XYZ file of C-alpha atoms in Angstrom:
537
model
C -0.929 0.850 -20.068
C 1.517 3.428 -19.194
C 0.835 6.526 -16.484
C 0.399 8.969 -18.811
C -2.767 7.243 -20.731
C -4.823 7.840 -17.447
C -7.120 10.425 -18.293
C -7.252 13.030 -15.405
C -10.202 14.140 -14.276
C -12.873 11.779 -15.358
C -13.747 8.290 -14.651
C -12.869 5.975 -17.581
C -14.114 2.211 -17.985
C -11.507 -0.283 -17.430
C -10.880 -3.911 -18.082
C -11.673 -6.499 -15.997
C -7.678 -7.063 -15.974
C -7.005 -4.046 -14.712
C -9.564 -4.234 -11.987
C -9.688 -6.028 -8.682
C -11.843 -9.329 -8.563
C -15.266 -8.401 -7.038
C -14.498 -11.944 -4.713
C -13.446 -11.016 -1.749
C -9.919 -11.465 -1.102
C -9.109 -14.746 -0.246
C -11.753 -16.061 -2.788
C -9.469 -14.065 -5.525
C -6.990 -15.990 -4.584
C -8.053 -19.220 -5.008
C -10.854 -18.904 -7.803
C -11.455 -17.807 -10.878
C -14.115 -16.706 -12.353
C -16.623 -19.293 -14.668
C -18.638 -18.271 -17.515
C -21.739 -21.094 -17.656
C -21.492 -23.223 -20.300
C -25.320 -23.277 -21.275
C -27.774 -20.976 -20.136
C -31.334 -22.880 -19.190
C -32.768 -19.192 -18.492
C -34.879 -19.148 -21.531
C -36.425 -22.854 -20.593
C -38.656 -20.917 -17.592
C -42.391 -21.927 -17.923
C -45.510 -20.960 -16.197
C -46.375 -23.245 -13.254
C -50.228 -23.763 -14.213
C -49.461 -24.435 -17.871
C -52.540 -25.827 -19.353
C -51.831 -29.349 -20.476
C -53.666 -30.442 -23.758
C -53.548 -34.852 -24.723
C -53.696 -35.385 -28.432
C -54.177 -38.557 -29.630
C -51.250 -39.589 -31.348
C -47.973 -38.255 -31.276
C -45.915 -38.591 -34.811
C -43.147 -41.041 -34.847
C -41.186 -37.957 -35.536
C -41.821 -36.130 -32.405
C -40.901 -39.283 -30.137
C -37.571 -39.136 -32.114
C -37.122 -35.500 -31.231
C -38.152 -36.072 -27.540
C -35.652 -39.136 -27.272
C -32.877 -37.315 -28.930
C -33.298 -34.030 -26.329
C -33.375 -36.855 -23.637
C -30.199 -38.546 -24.278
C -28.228 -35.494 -25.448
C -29.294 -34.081 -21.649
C -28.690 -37.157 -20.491
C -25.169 -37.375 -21.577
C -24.918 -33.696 -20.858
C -25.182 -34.125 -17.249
C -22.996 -37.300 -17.411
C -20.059 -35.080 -18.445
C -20.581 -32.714 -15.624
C -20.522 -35.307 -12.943
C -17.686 -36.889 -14.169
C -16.380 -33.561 -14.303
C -16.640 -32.818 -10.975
C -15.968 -36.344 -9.591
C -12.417 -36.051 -10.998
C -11.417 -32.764 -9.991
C -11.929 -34.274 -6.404
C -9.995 -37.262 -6.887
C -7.275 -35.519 -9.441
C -6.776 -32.371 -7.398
C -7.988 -33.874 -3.510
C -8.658 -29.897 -3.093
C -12.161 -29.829 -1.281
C -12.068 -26.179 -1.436
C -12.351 -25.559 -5.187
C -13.271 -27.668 -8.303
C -10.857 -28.683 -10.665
C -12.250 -25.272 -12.928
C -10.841 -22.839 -9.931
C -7.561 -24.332 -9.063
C -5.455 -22.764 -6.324
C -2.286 -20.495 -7.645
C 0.094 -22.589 -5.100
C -0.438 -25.705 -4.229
C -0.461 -26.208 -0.408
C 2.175 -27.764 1.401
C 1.141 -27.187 5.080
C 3.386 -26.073 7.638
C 3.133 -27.832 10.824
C 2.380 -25.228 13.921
C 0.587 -25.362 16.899
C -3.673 -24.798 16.050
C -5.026 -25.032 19.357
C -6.521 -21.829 21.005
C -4.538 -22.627 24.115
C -0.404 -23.242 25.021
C 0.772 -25.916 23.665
C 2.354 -28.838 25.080
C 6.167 -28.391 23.971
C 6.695 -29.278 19.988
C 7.085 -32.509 18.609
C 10.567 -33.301 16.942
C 8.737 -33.155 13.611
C 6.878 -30.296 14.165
C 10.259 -28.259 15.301
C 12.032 -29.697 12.209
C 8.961 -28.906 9.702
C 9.611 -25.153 11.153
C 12.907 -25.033 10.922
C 13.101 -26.341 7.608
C 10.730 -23.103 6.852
C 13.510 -20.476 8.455
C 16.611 -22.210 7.234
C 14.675 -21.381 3.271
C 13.699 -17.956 4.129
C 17.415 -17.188 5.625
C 19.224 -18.913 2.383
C 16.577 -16.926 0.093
C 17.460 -13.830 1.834
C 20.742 -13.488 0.210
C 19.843 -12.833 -3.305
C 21.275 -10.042 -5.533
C 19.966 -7.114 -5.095
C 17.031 -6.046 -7.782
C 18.187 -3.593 -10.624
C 17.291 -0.424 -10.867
C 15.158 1.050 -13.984
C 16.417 3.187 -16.391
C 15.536 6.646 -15.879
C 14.517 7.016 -19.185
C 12.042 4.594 -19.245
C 10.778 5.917 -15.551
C 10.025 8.972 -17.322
C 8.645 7.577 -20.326
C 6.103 5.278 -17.903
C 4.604 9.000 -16.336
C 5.559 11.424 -18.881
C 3.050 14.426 -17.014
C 4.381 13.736 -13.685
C 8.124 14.537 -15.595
C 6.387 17.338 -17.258
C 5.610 19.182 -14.235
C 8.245 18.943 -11.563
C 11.117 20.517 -13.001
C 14.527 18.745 -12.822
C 16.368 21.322 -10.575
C 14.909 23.227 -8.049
C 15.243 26.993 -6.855
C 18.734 27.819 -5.129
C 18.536 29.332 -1.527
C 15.462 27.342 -0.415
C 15.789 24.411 1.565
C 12.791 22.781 0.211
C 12.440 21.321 -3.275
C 10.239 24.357 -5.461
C 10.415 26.198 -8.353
C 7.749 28.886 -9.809
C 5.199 27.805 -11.832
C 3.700 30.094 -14.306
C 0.530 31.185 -14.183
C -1.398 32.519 -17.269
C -2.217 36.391 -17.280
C -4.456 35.596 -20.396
C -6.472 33.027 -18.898
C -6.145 33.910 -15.459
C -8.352 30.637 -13.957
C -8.229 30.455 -10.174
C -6.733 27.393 -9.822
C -8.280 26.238 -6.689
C -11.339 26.862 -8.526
C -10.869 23.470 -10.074
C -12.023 20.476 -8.754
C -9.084 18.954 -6.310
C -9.824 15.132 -5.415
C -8.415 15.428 -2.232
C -11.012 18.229 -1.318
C -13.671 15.862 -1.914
C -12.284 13.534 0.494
C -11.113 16.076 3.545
C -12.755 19.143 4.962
C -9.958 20.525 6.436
C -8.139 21.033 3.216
C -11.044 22.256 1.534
C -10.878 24.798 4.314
C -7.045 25.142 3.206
C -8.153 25.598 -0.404
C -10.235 28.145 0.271
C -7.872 30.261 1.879
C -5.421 29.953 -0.648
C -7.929 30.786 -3.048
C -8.570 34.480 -1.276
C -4.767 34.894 -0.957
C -3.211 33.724 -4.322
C -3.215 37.291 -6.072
C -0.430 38.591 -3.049
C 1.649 35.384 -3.575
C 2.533 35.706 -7.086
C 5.458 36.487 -8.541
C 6.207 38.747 -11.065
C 9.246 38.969 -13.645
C 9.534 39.876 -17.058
C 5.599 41.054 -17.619
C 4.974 37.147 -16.398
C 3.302 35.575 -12.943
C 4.771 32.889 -11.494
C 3.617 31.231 -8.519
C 6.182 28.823 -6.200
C 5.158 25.329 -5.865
C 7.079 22.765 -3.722
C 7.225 18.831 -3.155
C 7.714 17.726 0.500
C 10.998 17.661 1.989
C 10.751 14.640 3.594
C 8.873 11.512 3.689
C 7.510 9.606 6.718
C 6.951 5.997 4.462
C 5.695 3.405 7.065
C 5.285 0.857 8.794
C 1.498 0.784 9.553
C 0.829 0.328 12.997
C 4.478 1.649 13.983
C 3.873 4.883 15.246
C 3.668 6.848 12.303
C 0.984 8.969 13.335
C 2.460 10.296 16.266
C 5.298 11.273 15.040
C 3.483 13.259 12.288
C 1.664 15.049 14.647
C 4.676 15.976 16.917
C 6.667 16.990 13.627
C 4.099 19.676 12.875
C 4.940 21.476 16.161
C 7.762 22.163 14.918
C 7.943 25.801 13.664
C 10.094 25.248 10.370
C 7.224 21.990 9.648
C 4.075 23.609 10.556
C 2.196 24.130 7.277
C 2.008 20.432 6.489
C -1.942 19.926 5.638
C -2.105 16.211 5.429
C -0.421 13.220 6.738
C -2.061 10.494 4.525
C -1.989 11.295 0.660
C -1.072 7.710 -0.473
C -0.349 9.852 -3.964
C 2.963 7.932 -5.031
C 1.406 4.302 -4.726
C -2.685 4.537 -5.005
C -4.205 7.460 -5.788
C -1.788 8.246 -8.928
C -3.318 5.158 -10.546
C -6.674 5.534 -9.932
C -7.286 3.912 -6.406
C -8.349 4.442 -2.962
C -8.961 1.581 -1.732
C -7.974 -1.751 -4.011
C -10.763 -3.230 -3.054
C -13.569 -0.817 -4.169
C -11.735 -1.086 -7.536
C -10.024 1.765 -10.236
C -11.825 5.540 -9.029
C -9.993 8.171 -10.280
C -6.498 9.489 -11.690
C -5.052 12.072 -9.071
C -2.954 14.321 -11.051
C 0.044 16.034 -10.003
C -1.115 19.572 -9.520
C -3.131 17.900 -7.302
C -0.927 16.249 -4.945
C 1.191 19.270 -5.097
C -1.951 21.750 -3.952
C -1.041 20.185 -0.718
C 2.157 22.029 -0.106
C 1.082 25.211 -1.043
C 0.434 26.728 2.318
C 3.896 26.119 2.833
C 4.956 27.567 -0.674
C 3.220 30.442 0.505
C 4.908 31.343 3.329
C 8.036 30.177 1.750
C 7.393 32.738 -1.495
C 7.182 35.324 1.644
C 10.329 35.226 2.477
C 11.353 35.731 -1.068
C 9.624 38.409 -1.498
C 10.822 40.324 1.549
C 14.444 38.591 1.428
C 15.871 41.970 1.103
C 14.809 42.821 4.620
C 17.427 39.700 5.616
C 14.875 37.409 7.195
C 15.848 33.956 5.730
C 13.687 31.879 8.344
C 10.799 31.491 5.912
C 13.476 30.621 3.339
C 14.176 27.429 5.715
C 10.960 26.274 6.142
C 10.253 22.468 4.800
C 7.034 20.140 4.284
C 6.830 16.578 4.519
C 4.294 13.916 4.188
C 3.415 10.525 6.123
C 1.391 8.083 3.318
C 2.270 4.535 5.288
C 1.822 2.630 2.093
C 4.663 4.191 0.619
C 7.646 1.910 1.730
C 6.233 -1.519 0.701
C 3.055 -0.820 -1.081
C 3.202 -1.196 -4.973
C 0.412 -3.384 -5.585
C -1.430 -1.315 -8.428
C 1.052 -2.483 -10.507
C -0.580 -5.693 -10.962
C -3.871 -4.108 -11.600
C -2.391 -1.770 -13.988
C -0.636 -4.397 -15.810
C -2.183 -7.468 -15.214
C -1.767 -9.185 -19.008
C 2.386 -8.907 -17.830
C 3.681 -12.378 -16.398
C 6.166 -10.208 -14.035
C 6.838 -12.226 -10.828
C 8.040 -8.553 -9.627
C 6.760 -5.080 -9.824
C 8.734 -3.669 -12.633
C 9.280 -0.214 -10.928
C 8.591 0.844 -7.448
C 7.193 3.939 -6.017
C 11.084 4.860 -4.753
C 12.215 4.835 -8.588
C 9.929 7.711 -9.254
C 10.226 9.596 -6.154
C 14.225 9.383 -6.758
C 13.949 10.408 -10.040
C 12.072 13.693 -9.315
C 14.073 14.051 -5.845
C 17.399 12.570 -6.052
C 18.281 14.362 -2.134
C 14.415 13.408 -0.423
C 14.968 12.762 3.146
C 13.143 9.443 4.025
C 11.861 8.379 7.935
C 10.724 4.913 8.086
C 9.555 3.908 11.953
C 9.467 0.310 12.668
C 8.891 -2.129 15.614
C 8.818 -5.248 16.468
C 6.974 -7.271 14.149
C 5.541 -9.255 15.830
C 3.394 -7.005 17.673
C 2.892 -4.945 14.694
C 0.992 -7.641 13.401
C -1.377 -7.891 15.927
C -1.522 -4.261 16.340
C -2.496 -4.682 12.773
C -5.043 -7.398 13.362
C -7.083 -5.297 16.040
C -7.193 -2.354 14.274
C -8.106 -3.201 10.722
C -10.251 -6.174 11.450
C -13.974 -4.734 12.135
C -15.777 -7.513 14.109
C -15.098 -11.139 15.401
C -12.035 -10.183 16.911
C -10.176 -12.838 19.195
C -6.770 -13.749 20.206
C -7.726 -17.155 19.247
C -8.933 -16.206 15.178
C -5.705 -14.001 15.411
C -3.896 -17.546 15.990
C -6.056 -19.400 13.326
C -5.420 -16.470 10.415
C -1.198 -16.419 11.822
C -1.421 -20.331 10.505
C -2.940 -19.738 7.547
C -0.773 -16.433 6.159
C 2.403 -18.867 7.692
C 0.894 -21.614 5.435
C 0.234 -19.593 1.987
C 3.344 -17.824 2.447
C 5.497 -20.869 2.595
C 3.607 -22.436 -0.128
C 4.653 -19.533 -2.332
C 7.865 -19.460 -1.458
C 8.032 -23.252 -2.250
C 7.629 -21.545 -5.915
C 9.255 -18.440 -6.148
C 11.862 -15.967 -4.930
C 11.443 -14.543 -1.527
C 11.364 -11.293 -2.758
C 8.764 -12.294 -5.481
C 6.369 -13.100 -2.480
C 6.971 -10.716 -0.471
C 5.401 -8.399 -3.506
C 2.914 -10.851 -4.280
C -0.435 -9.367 -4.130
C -2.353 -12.119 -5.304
C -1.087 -13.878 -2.134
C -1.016 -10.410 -0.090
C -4.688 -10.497 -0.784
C -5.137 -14.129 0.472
C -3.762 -13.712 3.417
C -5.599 -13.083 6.589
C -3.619 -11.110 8.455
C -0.858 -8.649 6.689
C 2.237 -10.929 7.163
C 4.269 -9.294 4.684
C 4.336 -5.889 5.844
C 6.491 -7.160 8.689
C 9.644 -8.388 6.297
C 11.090 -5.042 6.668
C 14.509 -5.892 5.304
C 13.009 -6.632 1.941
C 11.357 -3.221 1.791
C 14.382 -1.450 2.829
C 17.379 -3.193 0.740
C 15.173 -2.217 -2.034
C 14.986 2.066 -1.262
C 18.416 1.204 -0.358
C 19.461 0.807 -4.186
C 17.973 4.144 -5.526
C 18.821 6.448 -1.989
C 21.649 6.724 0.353
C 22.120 5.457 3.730
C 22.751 8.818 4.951
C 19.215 9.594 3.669
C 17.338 7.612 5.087
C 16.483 7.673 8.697
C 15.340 3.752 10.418
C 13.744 4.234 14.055
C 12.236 2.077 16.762
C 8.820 2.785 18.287
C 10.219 1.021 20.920
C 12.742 3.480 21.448
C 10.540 6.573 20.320
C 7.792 5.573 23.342
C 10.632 5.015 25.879
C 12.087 8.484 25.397
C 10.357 10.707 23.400
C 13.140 13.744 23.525
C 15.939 11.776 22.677
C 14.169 10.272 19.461
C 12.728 13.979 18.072
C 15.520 15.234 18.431
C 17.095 12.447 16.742
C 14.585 13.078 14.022
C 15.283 17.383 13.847
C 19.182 16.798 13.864
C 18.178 14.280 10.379
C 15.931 17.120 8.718
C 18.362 19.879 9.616
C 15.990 21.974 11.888
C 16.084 24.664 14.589
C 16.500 23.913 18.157
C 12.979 24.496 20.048
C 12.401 26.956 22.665
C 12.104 25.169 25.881
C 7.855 26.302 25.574
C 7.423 23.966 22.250
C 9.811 21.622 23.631
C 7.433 20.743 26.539
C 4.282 20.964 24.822
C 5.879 18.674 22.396
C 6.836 15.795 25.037
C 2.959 16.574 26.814
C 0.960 16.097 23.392
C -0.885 12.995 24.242
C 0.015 9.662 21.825
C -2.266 9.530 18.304
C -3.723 6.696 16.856
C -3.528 4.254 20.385
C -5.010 0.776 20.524
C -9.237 1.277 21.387
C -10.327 0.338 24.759
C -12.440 -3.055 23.230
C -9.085 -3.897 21.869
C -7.315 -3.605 24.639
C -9.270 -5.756 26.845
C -8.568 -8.930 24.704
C -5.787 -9.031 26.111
C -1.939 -9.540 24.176
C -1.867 -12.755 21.915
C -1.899 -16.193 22.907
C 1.850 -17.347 24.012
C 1.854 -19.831 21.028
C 1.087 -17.153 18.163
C 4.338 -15.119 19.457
C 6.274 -18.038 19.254
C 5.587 -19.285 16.072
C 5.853 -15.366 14.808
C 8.826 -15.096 16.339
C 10.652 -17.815 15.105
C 9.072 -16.844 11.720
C 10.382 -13.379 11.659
C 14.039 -14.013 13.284
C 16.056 -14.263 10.033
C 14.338 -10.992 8.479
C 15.307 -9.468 11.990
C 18.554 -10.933 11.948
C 19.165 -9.800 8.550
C 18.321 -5.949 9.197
C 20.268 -5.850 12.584
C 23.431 -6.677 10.030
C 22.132 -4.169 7.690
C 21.542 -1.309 10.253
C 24.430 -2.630 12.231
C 22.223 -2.365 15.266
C 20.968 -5.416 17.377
C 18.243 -3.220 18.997
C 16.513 -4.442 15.334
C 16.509 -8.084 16.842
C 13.533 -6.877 19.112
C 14.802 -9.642 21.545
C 14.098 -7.384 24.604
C 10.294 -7.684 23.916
């Protein structure tokens, strides 16, 4: 099912391939589902039944009663043998022999108890070494190839159908007018914009735009036009990395002000349908919606078209950006979308198309030490039952399924896994940041793309912005922003319950430490920066 076969604007039925499992997410991951064999259901009778004797029963009727017998009988024979093997066969007491597991287990040996351990065994330091010596060979692999354009296009033929392929000189952002129908003349924030449904303050936006559209159209030839614009740049993860902040710091910028949302998660959920995997396929997003939140900006930006001639080309400079998380590794609705494919890969990532639409995007991708991203991770995400000691337990078991897979397949294959993405406890994954990054690396630059540490961002703030400005090309800030900037107090910190469990138990940051070091060693070479080694943590 290609892109352009979602139907905008309503909410069509799907097949169950396309869908998530209603399991939870573990339970997707190791069963499938079982249609009954026989259904009893119609068998229900009343519990005071009268019960009439007859004298004699025909010698046909006692063969009818003795055949229904033996056929149950033998009937629930079958079954028990059934399930008696799949125990002995399989030796898998967490599934029958119907709802085999997708990897087969082979356990990694790491410390379980909820204290410090006693130092490791030989075997157990050999068991996890043999684990990083196969992640550091599989980490030299060729590096994935890049789609055709052609058949980018062809796989979201509207999204190519409304973002032109070359943008309006003189403007620093990406835009180009759109026209807008005298005949018709529809208010298009009259329409019904998903992301209004889901955020007040850009319904607020929407409405304001609404009042002010007629003034911000342009007019050539007998025709209206109005400008519309895709964002500059792209904040594209890691959760739990200090996105957030940064965001919010960005927008005190004057040239970056008229950003409306950090979050869309357009370019790998809400595109195809979903919100949340979990809750299952929603709702196309189209386009013009996505783009409706850049028009505040495209506003002020038409401005300074309109009154170029005065010689006032600061509106002209004026950018947008966005700061969806998910973007750098997320591509997972590829496997919903095309679930009848037996791809170990996705066969295009959410880069190709924002490439192909913006070859010269300017990408910002925070990261910090992954270790403590995962447990930054853990805390916020998990809901109840939190513990430094189930953070241990659910470390083992993503360690565990994550070796198992790779025991199958290519590195990179599980890294994109969602079947095992789902399975996991804890999001293990999302801290293999090399993988994520070789692969934006083959459709953008290295000049475009801009790799920070929150470690370095919280240790001096001013250095790191301006770090950050210098990359997108902006104004130097009065020395009033400049200080308001620094004083804005940090988004998105860790809650006070949180907090008072304490950091992780010294054996979970070993064993993620020694799990993560060649996917750290690998990106220091990369970046050619051993700062990415995160050994002063």
């Amino acid at each position: 099912m290609s892109l352009s076969d979602c139907k905008y604007g309503g909410t069509p039925q799907t097949d169950d391939k396309y869908s998530p499992h209603s399991l939870s997410m573990a339970e997707n991951y190791r069963k499938r589902h079982v249609m009954p064999c026989l259904d009893f259901s119609h068998t229900n009778v009343p519990e005071n039944l009268e019960v009439k004797w007859i004298p004699l029963l025909s010698l046909n009727n006692l063969r009818s009663i003795s055949k229904v017998k033996v056929v149950s009988f033998l009937l629930g024979l079958t079954l028990t043998f059934l399930i008696m093997a799949s125990y002995i066969l399989t030796w898998d007491r967490r599934g029958l022999l119907f709802t085999p597991s997708p990897f087969q287990l082979r356990p990694v040996v790491v410390p379980t108890s909820t204290v410090a351990p006693e130092p490791s065994s030989e075997n157990n330091v050999l068991e996890m070494k043999l684990l990083v010596e196969s992640i550091s060979s599989k980490l030299e692999y060729t590096p994935r190839k890049v789609p055709d354009e052609r058949d980018i296009i062809r796989t979201d033929s509207r999204l190519f159908s409304v973002i032109p392929r070359q943008f309006l000189p003189g403007i620093k952002s990406p835009c180009w007018h759109e026209e807008f129908s005298i005949k018709t003349n529809i208010d298009p924030y009259k329409r019904r914009n998903l992301f209004t449904l889901r955020s007040k303050s850009f319904r607020t936006v929407c409405d304001y735009l609404r009042t002010t559209l007629q003034e911000h159209l342009y007019h050539r030839d007998g025709k209206q036009y109005r400008l519309r614009c895709l964002p500059y740049f792209y904040i594209i993860g890691q959760p739990k990395c200090g996105t957030t902040d940064l965001f919010h710091r960005l927008l005190l910028h004057p040239e970056v002000k008229y950003t409306t949302m950090k979050e869309p998660h357009w370019w790998t959920r809400k595109r195809f349908g979903y919100i949340r995997f979990k809750d299952g396929f929603q709702e196309c997003f189209p386009v013009e919606d996505y783009l409706d939140l850049f028009d505040l900006a495209a506003n002020n930006i038409q401005e300074g078209i309109i009154g170029n001639s005065s010689g006032d080309q600061s509106k002209l400079q004026l950018i947008t950006g966005e700061a969806s998380a998910s973007t750098m590794w997320d591509n997972q609705a590829w496997s919903y979308l095309h679930g009848d494919r037996d791809e170990a890969e996705p066969p295009f990532l959410a880069q190709d198309f924002i490439h192909t639409v913006q070859p010269n995007a300017k990408i910002i991708i925070m990261l910090r030490d992954p270790v403590e991203r995962l447990y930054s991770d853990y805390l916020y995400f998990k809901m109840a039952n939190k513990s430094v000691e189930d953070f241990h337990q659910k470390v083992i078991e993503s360690v565990r399924l994550f070796q198992s897979c790779l025991s199958e397949r290519s590195l990179r294959s599980c890294v994109y896994n969602t079947s095992l993405s789902n399975a996991m406890p804890v999001r293990l994954n999302l801290g293999m940041y090399i993988v994520f990054l070789l692969d934006w690396l083959t459709v953008f630059h290295r000049e475009q793309i801009l790799v920070l540490r929150l470690e370095d961002y919280a240790a001096n703030l001013r250095v790191t912005m301006k770090k950050v400005f210098d990359f997108l090309s902006v104004g130097p800030l009065s020395e009033q922003v400049e200080g308001a900037l620094t004083k804005w107090p940090m988004s998105n910190t860790r809650r006070a319950a949180d907090r008072n469990l304490g950091p992780m138990l010294p054996a979970t940051r070993d064993l993620l430490r020694e799990f993560h070091q060649p996917f750290s060693l690998k990106l220091a070479n990369v970046l050619d920066n051993k700062a990415f080694l995160w050994t002063d943590t």
